[in-house]
Structure formats: C-alpha cells, structure tokens
Coordinates of C-alpha atoms in Angstrom, one line a residue:
M42 CA 104.4 100.7 125.0
E43 CA 104.8 99.2 121.4
Q44 CA 101.5 98.0 119.6
P45 CA 101.8 94.3 119.4
I46 CA 101.4 92.2 115.9
L47 CA 98.5 89.9 115.8
R48 CA 98.5 87.1 113.4
T49 CA 95.7 84.8 112.1
A50 CA 96.2 82.1 109.6
S51 CA 95.5 84.1 106.8
L52 CA 95.8 87.9 108.2
V53 CA 98.9 89.4 109.8
L54 CA 96.9 92.8 111.8
R55 CA 100.0 95.3 112.5
P56 CA 100.3 98.9 113.1
F57 CA 100.1 101.2 110.3
E58 CA 102.5 102.3 108.3
S59 CA 102.9 106.0 106.6
S60 CA 103.5 103.8 103.0
D61 CA 100.1 102.0 103.6
A62 CA 98.1 106.0 103.0
G63 CA 97.7 105.2 99.1
A64 CA 95.6 101.7 99.6
V65 CA 94.1 103.2 102.4
Q66 CA 92.9 106.4 100.5
R67 CA 92.5 104.0 97.5
L68 CA 90.3 101.4 99.6
A69 CA 88.5 103.0 102.0
G70 CA 87.5 106.1 99.6
D71 CA 85.8 103.5 97.3
R72 CA 82.3 104.9 97.6
A73 CA 80.9 101.3 98.4
V74 CA 82.9 100.9 101.3
A75 CA 82.4 104.4 102.3
D76 CA 78.7 104.3 102.4
T77 CA 77.7 102.1 104.7
A78 CA 81.0 103.2 107.5
L79 CA 80.1 106.4 109.3
N80 CA 84.1 107.5 110.0
I81 CA 85.0 107.2 106.5
P82 CA 84.7 110.4 104.3
Y83 CA 83.5 110.2 100.5
P84 CA 85.3 111.4 98.4
Y85 CA 88.3 110.8 100.4
E86 CA 90.9 113.4 99.9
D87 CA 94.6 113.8 99.5
G88 CA 96.3 114.0 103.3
M89 CA 93.6 111.9 104.7
A90 CA 95.2 108.8 105.1
E91 CA 98.1 110.2 105.6
E92 CA 96.9 112.4 108.6
W93 CA 94.7 109.6 109.9
I94 CA 97.5 106.8 110.4
E95 CA 99.7 109.6 111.6
G96 CA 97.4 109.5 115.1
H97 CA 97.4 105.7 115.3
K98 CA 100.9 105.6 117.3
D99 CA 100.5 108.6 120.0
K100 CA 96.6 107.2 120.6
Y101 CA 97.7 103.8 121.1
E102 CA 100.7 104.7 123.6
S103 CA 97.6 107.0 125.8
R104 CA 95.8 104.1 125.6
Q105 CA 93.1 105.6 123.4
E106 CA 92.9 103.4 119.8
A107 CA 94.3 100.0 118.9
I108 CA 93.7 100.7 115.1
F109 CA 95.4 97.7 113.1
A110 CA 96.3 97.5 109.5
V111 CA 94.5 94.5 108.2
V112 CA 97.2 92.0 105.8
E113 CA 97.4 89.3 104.3
A114 CA 99.5 86.9 105.3
T115 CA 100.8 85.8 102.3
G116 CA 102.0 89.1 100.0
G117 CA 101.8 91.6 102.9
K118 CA 99.1 93.8 100.6
L119 CA 96.4 95.9 102.9
I120 CA 93.2 94.6 102.8
G121 CA 91.6 97.0 105.4
A122 CA 91.1 98.4 108.8
V123 CA 90.2 96.7 112.1
G124 CA 90.5 98.6 115.5
L125 CA 89.1 99.8 119.2
I126 CA 88.0 102.8 120.6
I127 CA 89.2 102.7 123.8
E128 CA 87.4 104.2 127.0
A129 CA 90.1 102.8 129.6
D130 CA 88.0 104.6 132.4
F131 CA 85.4 101.8 132.0
D132 CA 87.0 99.0 130.6
R133 CA 85.1 99.0 126.9
A134 CA 85.8 99.6 123.6
E135 CA 84.1 100.0 120.6
L136 CA 85.0 97.2 117.6
G137 CA 85.1 99.2 114.3
Y138 CA 86.2 97.5 111.1
W139 CA 86.3 98.3 106.8
I140 CA 87.2 95.9 104.7
G141 CA 88.3 97.2 100.8
R142 CA 86.0 95.8 98.2
P143 CA 88.2 93.8 96.3
F144 CA 88.3 91.4 99.4
W145 CA 84.6 91.3 100.6
G146 CA 83.0 87.8 101.3
C147 CA 86.5 86.4 101.9
G148 CA 85.8 86.1 105.5
Y149 CA 88.6 88.8 106.4
A150 CA 86.3 91.0 108.8
T151 CA 85.0 87.9 110.8
E152 CA 88.7 86.5 111.0
A153 CA 90.2 90.4 111.8
A154 CA 87.5 91.3 114.1
R155 CA 87.6 88.0 116.1
T156 CA 91.5 88.5 116.7
V157 CA 90.7 92.2 118.0
L158 CA 88.3 90.8 120.2
D159 CA 90.0 88.1 121.5
F160 CA 93.4 90.8 122.5
A161 CA 90.5 93.1 124.1
F162 CA 89.7 90.6 126.4
G163 CA 92.7 89.1 126.6
P164 CA 95.8 91.2 126.7
L165 CA 94.0 94.9 127.0
G166 CA 91.6 93.2 130.2
L167 CA 88.5 94.9 128.6
H168 CA 85.1 94.0 130.4
R169 CA 82.7 95.3 127.0
V170 CA 83.3 95.8 123.6
H171 CA 80.3 97.1 121.5
A172 CA 80.1 97.7 118.0
N173 CA 77.4 98.9 115.7
H174 CA 76.6 99.2 111.9
I175 CA 74.2 100.9 109.9
A176 CA 70.5 98.6 109.5
R177 CA 71.3 99.0 105.1
N178 CA 74.7 97.2 105.9
P179 CA 73.6 93.4 107.6
A180 CA 76.9 92.4 106.3
S181 CA 78.6 93.8 109.5
G182 CA 76.1 93.0 111.4
R183 CA 76.6 88.9 110.1
V184 CA 80.1 89.8 111.2
M185 CA 79.1 90.4 114.5
Q186 CA 77.1 87.6 115.2
K187 CA 80.2 85.3 113.8
I188 CA 82.7 86.6 116.7
G189 CA 79.5 85.9 118.9
M190 CA 78.5 89.1 120.0
V191 CA 75.0 89.7 120.5
R192 CA 72.3 92.1 119.6
E193 CA 71.3 95.0 122.3
G194 CA 69.1 96.8 120.4
M195 CA 68.5 99.9 117.4
L196 CA 69.4 103.1 117.9
R197 CA 66.9 105.0 115.8
R198 CA 67.8 107.5 113.2
H199 CA 71.3 107.9 115.4
A200 CA 73.6 109.0 113.1
K201 CA 74.0 110.9 110.1
K202 CA 76.0 109.9 106.8
G203 CA 75.5 113.0 104.2
D204 CA 72.2 113.9 104.7
A205 CA 70.5 111.3 105.3
Y206 CA 69.9 109.7 109.4
E207 CA 70.7 106.6 109.8
D208 CA 69.5 103.7 112.0
L209 CA 72.3 101.9 114.3
V210 CA 71.6 98.2 115.3
V211 CA 74.3 97.8 118.5
Y212 CA 76.3 94.6 119.2
G213 CA 77.9 93.9 122.3
M214 CA 80.0 91.2 124.6
L215 CA 81.1 90.6 127.9
K216 CA 84.3 89.3 128.6
N217 CA 82.6 86.4 130.7
E218 CA 80.5 85.9 127.1
W219 CA 84.0 85.7 125.7
A220 CA 85.0 82.1 124.5
G221 CA 88.9 82.5 124.9
P222 CA 91.1 83.1 121.5
L223 CA 90.5 80.7 118.8
R224 CA 93.4 79.5 118.0

C-alpha cells in the first residue's frame, strides 16, 4: 500500500524523500523547535534526518506510522512534518507535528494536523486519535483545540527532555466526535 499525497489550500502533505534530509536537519535542529518536541534531539546531528526518513516507507506499509512532509503548495518548500503513530490493534493513533520556526504563526500546523486527522478517521478508519504537548508549549495545545480535540488531562512529570521532567497535556478525539473533512 502506497502512502497517499494529501492536499489542502496551501499545503501538500507527501511522503518524505531522501532529498528532504538537509531541510529536516536545519528546521528540526533549530533549538527552539527541538526544545518543545519530545522526539527531536538537540543537537540534530549529521545522518539523523536520513535515518529517520529511511524508516518511513516500511513503517507505513506495516501500518505502524503515517509520517508526512509538510510542504508549501506553491514553491514546494519543506516547512515541517505531521504524522500518526498507529496502534492498529486498538484502532487508534497518536498525532504529532512540528513546523520550522520561520513558518510559525501561519496556521500551517493547524491545517496539516486537521488534514491528517481527516485521513485517520476517513481512509484509515481509526476509532481514536490522541496527542500531547509539553505544558510549557501552549501553542501546540491551541492547534489541538482548533482541530476539535478535547483536553483529557495532564500527565505530571511524565516525560524527560534533556535533564528536566516535563508535564504533558493530553488531548483526544473519537471518530464519532469528528466532524468530517473540512473542504
């Protein structure tokens, strides 16, 4: 099964390509981006982006992940990533995203996350999607609210980023709460 390309008014969500590695390293490796994303290391060293991208196809085909490059529809510039970590046995997934700092405040995270939520409940047929953010990153929580997710609680000192334990704010949505694709 081949990963689809998803389109919105201003974005294209497509599978990552090996040629994206330099942009991934530059954008995700920005200290401000990595600081509030649990799974982005800092420093983002040479080879990490290539290794990350290389695993996407097999994980999509085995229905473990659906990770998309977030690209501007006009110009094709890579601006971030959005995706799902799928738990097929439970018909659920965790939504995650990051957007490069030069593109913050443009609504791209909301647009990309909403589109992937539509993909999760539509073609993938999932029952539940959840997401979390580090409590000191309320902008990420606003994205979750804008796409209709409901705050479910806080996991106190649940994650470790560097040497600090972080509170995680948890959001979720069930398929019956999904309003359907916004087109």
